[in-house]
CSV table of C-alpha atoms and ligand atoms in Angstrom, one decimal:
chain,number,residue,atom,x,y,z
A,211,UNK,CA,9.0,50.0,-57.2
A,212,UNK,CA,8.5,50.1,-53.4
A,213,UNK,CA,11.2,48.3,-52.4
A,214,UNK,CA,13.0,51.2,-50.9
A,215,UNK,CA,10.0,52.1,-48.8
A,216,UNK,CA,10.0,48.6,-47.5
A,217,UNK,CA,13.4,48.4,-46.4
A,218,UNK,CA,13.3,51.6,-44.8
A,219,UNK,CA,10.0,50.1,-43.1
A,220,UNK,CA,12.0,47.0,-42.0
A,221,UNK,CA,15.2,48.5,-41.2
A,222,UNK,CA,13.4,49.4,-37.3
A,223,UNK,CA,14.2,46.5,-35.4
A,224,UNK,CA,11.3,48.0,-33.0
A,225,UNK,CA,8.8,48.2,-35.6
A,226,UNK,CA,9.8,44.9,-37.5
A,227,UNK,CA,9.4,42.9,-34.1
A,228,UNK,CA,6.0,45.1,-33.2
A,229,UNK,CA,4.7,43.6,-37.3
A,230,UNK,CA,6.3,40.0,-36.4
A,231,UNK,CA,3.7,40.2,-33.4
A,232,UNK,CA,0.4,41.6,-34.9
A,233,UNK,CA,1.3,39.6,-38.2
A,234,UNK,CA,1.7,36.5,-35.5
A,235,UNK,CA,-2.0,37.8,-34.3
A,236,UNK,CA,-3.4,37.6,-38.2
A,237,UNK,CA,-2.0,33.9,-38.6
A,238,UNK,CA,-3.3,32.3,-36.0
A,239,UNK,CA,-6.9,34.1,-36.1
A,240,UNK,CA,-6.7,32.7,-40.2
A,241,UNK,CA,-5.6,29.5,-38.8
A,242,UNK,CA,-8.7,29.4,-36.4
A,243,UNK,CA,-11.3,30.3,-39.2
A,244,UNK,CA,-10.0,27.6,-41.4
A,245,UNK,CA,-10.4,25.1,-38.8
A,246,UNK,CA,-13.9,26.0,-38.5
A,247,UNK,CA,-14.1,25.9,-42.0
A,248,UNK,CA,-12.8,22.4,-42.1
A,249,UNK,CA,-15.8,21.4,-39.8
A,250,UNK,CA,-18.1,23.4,-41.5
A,251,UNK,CA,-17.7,22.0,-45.4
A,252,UNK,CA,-19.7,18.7,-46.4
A,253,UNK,CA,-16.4,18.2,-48.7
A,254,UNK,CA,-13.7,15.7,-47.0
A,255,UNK,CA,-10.8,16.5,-49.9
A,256,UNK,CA,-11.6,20.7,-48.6
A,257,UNK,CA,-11.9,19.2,-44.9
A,258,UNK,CA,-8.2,17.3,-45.2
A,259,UNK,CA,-6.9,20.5,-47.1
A,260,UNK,CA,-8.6,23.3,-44.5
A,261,UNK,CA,-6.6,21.3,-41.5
A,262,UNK,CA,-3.7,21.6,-43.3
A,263,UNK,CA,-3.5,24.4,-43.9
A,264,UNK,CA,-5.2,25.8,-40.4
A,265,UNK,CA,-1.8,24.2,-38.8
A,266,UNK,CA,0.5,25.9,-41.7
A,267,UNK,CA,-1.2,29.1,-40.3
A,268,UNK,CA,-0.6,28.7,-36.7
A,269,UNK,CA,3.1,27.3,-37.5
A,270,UNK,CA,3.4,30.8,-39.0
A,271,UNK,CA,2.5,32.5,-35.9
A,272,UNK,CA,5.0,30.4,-33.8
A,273,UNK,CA,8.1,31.6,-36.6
A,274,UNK,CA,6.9,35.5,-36.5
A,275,UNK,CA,6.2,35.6,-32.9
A,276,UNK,CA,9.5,33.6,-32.1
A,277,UNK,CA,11.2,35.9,-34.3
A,278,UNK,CA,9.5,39.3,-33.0
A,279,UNK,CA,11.0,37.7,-29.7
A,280,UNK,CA,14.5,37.4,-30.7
A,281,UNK,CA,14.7,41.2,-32.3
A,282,UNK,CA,12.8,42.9,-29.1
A,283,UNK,CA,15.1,40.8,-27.0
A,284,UNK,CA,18.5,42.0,-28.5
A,285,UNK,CA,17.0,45.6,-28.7
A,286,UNK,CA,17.7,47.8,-25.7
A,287,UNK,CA,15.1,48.1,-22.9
A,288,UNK,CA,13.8,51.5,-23.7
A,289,UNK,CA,14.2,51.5,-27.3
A,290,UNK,CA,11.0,53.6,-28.7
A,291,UNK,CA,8.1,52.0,-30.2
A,292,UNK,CA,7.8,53.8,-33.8
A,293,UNK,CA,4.4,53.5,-36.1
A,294,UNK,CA,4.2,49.9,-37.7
A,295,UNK,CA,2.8,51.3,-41.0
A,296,UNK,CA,0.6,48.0,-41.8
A,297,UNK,CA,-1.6,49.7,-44.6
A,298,UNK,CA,2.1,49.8,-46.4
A,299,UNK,CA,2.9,46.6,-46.0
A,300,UNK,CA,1.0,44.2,-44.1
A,301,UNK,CA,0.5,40.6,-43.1
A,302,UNK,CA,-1.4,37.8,-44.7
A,303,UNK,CA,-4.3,40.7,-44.9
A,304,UNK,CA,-7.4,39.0,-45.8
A,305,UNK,CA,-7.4,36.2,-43.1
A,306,UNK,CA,-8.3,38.8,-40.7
A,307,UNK,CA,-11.7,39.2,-41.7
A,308,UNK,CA,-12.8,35.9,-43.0
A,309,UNK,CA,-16.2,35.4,-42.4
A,310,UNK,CA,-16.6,31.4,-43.2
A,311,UNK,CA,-20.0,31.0,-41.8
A,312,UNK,CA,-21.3,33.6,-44.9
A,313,UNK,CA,-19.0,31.7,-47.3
A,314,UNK,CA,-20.5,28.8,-49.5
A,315,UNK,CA,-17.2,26.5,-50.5
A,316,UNK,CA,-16.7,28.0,-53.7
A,317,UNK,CA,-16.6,31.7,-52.6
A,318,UNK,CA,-14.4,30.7,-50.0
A,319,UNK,CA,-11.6,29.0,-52.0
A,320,UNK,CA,-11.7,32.4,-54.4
A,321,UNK,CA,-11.7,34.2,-51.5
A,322,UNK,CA,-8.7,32.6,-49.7
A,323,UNK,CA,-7.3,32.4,-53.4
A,324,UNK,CA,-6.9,36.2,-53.8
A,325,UNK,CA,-5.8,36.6,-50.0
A,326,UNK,CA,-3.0,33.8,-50.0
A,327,UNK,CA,-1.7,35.3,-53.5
A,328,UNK,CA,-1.9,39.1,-51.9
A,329,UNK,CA,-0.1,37.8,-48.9
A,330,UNK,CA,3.2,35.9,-51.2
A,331,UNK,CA,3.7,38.6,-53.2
A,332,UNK,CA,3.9,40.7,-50.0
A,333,UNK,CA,6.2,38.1,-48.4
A,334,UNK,CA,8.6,37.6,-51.3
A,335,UNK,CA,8.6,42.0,-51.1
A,336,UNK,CA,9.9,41.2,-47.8
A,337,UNK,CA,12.5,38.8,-48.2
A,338,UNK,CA,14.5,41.2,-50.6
A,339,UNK,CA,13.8,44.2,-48.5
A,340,UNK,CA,15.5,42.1,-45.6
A,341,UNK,CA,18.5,41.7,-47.0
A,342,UNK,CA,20.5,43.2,-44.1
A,343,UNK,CA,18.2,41.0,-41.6
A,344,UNK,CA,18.9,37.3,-42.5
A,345,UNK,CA,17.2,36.1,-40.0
A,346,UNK,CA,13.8,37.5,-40.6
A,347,UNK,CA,14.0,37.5,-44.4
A,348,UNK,CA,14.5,33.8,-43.8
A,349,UNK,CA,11.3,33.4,-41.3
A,350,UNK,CA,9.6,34.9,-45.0
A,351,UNK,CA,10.9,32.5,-47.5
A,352,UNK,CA,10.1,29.7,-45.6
A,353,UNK,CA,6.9,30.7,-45.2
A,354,UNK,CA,6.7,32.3,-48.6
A,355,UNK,CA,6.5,28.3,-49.7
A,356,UNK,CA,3.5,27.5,-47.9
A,357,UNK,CA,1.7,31.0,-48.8
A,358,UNK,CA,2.2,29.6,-52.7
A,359,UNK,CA,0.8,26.0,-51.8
A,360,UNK,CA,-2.2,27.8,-50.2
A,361,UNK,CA,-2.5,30.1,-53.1
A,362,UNK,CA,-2.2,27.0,-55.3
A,363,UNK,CA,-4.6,24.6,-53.6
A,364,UNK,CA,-7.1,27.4,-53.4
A,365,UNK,CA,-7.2,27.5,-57.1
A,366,UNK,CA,-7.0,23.9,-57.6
A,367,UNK,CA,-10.2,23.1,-55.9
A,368,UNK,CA,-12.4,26.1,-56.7
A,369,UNK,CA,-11.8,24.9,-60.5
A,370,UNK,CA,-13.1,21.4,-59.0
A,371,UNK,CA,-15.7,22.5,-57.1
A,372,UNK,CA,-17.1,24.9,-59.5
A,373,UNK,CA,-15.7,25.3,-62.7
A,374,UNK,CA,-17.9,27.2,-64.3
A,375,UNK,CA,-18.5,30.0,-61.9
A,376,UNK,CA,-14.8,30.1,-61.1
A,377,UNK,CA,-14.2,33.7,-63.0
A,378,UNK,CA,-17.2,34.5,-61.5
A,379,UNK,CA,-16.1,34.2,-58.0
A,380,UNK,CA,-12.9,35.5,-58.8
A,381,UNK,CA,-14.4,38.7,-59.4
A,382,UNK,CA,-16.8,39.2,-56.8
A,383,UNK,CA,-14.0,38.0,-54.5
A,384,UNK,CA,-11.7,40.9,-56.2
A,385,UNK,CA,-14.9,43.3,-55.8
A,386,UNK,CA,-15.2,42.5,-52.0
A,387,UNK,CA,-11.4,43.2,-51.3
A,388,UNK,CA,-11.7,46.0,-53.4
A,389,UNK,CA,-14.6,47.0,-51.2
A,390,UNK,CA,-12.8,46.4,-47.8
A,391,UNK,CA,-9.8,48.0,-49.1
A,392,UNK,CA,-12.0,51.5,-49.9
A,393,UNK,CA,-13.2,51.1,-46.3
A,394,UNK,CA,-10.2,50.7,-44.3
A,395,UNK,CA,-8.4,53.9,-46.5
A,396,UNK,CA,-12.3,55.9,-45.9
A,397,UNK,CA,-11.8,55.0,-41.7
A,398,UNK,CA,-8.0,56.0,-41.8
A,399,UNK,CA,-9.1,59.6,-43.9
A,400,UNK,CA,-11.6,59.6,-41.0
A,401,UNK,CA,-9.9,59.4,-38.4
A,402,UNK,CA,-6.9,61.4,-39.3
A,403,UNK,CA,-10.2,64.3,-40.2
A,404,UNK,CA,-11.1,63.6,-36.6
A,405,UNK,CA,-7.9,64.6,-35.2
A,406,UNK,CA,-7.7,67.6,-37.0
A,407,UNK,CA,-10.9,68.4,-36.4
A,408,UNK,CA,-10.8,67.9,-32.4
A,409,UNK,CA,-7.3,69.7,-32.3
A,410,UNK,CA,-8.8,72.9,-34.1
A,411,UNK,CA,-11.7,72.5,-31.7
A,412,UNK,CA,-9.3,72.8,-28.9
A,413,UNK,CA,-7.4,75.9,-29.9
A,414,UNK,CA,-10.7,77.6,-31.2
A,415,UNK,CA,-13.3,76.7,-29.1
A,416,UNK,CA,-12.0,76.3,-25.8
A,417,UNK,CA,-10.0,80.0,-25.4
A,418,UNK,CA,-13.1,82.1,-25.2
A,419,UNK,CA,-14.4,79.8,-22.5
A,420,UNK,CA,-11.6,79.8,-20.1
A,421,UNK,CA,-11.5,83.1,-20.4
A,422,UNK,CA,-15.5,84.0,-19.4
A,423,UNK,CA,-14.4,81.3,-16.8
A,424,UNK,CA,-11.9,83.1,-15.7
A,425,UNK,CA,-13.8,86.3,-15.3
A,426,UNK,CA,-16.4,85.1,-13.8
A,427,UNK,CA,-14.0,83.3,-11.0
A,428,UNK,CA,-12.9,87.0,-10.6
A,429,UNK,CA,-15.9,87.9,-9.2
A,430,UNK,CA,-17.0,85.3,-6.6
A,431,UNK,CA,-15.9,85.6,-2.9
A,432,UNK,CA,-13.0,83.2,-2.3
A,433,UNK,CA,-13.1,80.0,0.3
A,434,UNK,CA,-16.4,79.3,2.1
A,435,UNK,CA,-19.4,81.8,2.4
A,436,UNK,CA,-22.4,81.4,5.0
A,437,UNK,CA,-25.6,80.9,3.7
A,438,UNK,CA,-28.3,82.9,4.8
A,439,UNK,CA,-31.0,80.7,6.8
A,440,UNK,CA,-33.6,81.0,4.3
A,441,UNK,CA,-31.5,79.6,1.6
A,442,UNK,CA,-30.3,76.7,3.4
A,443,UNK,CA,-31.6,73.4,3.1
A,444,UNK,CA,-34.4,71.9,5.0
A,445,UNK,CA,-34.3,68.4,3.7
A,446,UNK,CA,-32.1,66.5,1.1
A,447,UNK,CA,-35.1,66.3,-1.3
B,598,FE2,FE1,0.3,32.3,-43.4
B,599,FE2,FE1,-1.6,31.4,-45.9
């Protein structure tokens, strides 16, 4: 239904290579987490599986930032930098704020779970939308396939680890993107309530000031005045 809206997103070489970057940025902070995740869990099947896919992660980095490289270089120099629109269609979202020090293994397999399927269903959104930009839509599907094993895996080992609190942990994971997601849209109403706010302030507030300001300028002597003795200063304190 949105794929209109996503090829119009990606059909700004500027703004594609300014994503490519911060989705670069994403990857390789994921890939970071899930390394200390890896030394973290007691488990050596999760530890084998977290290094794995720590260096898938940072591999992505290297293809979007590559790629971000290649558009802004065949761009012209001062081409302008438009708004990347993330909160329409962003990155591997999810990896950003993964918190595996509060995560037992369990709630951290449903949590990567949900974020690794939100992120290839994104992804395979992006391929079609690139149609007229092989090059990147390719840089997708090849990472599309190691989004699915991680979405996969995920699964796989939370039904190991804990089968029968699996729909359990599925939920509160689903609740605490939910959550996050209610956030980030309440900072962005924020923020665009501040602006509003602060510009009103400036075409309201400030007028009757400048012009008391003004008045009053009217009526002090111009350039430098003598003081009279008994008003100068006798010490600095
Ligand atoms: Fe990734
Ligand atoms: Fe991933």
């Amino acid at each position: 239904m949105f794929l209109p809206l996503h090829r119009w997103i990606w059909s700004d070489k500027q703004r594609s290579a300014r994503k490519l970057f911060s989705f670069a940025e994403t990857e390789a902070d994921g890939g970071r987490d899930l390394v200390r995740a890896a030394e973290l869990t007691d488990d050596p099947t999760l530890r084998r599986l977290y290094v794995r896919h720590a260096l898938d992660e940072d591999r992505h980095a290297q293809l979007f930032r590559a790629r971000g490289s290649a558009l802004l270089r065949a761009l012209p120099a001062r081409a302008a930098t438009p708004f990347q629109l993330n909160w329409v269609s962003p990155g591997e979202r999810g990896l950003d704020d993964l918190h595996v020090h509060a995560e037992t293994d369990a709630s951290l397999l449903a949590f990567l779970h949900l974020s690794e399927k939100s992120a290839a269903g994104h992804f395979a959104t992006y391929v079609d939308a690139l149609k007229d930009d092989p090059a990147t839509s390719a840089v997708f599907r090849e990472i599309l396939k190691d989004e699915s094993f991680h979405m996969s895996y995920t699964l796989a080992q939370l039904t190991r680890v804990a089968p029968e609190r699996r729909r359990l942990l599925l939920w509160k994971a689903r609740l605490g993107r939910l959550w996050k997601t209610y956030l980030r849209l309440m900072s962005a109403i924020a923020g665009v309530m501040g602006s509003i706010i602060l510009t009103l302030q400036y075409f309201v507030l400030l007028p009757p000031f400048a012009f008391i300001a003004k008045r009053a300028a009217r009526h002090e002597p111009e350039g430098w005045t003598p003081v009279p003795p008994e008003r100068s200063l006798k010490s600095q304190y």
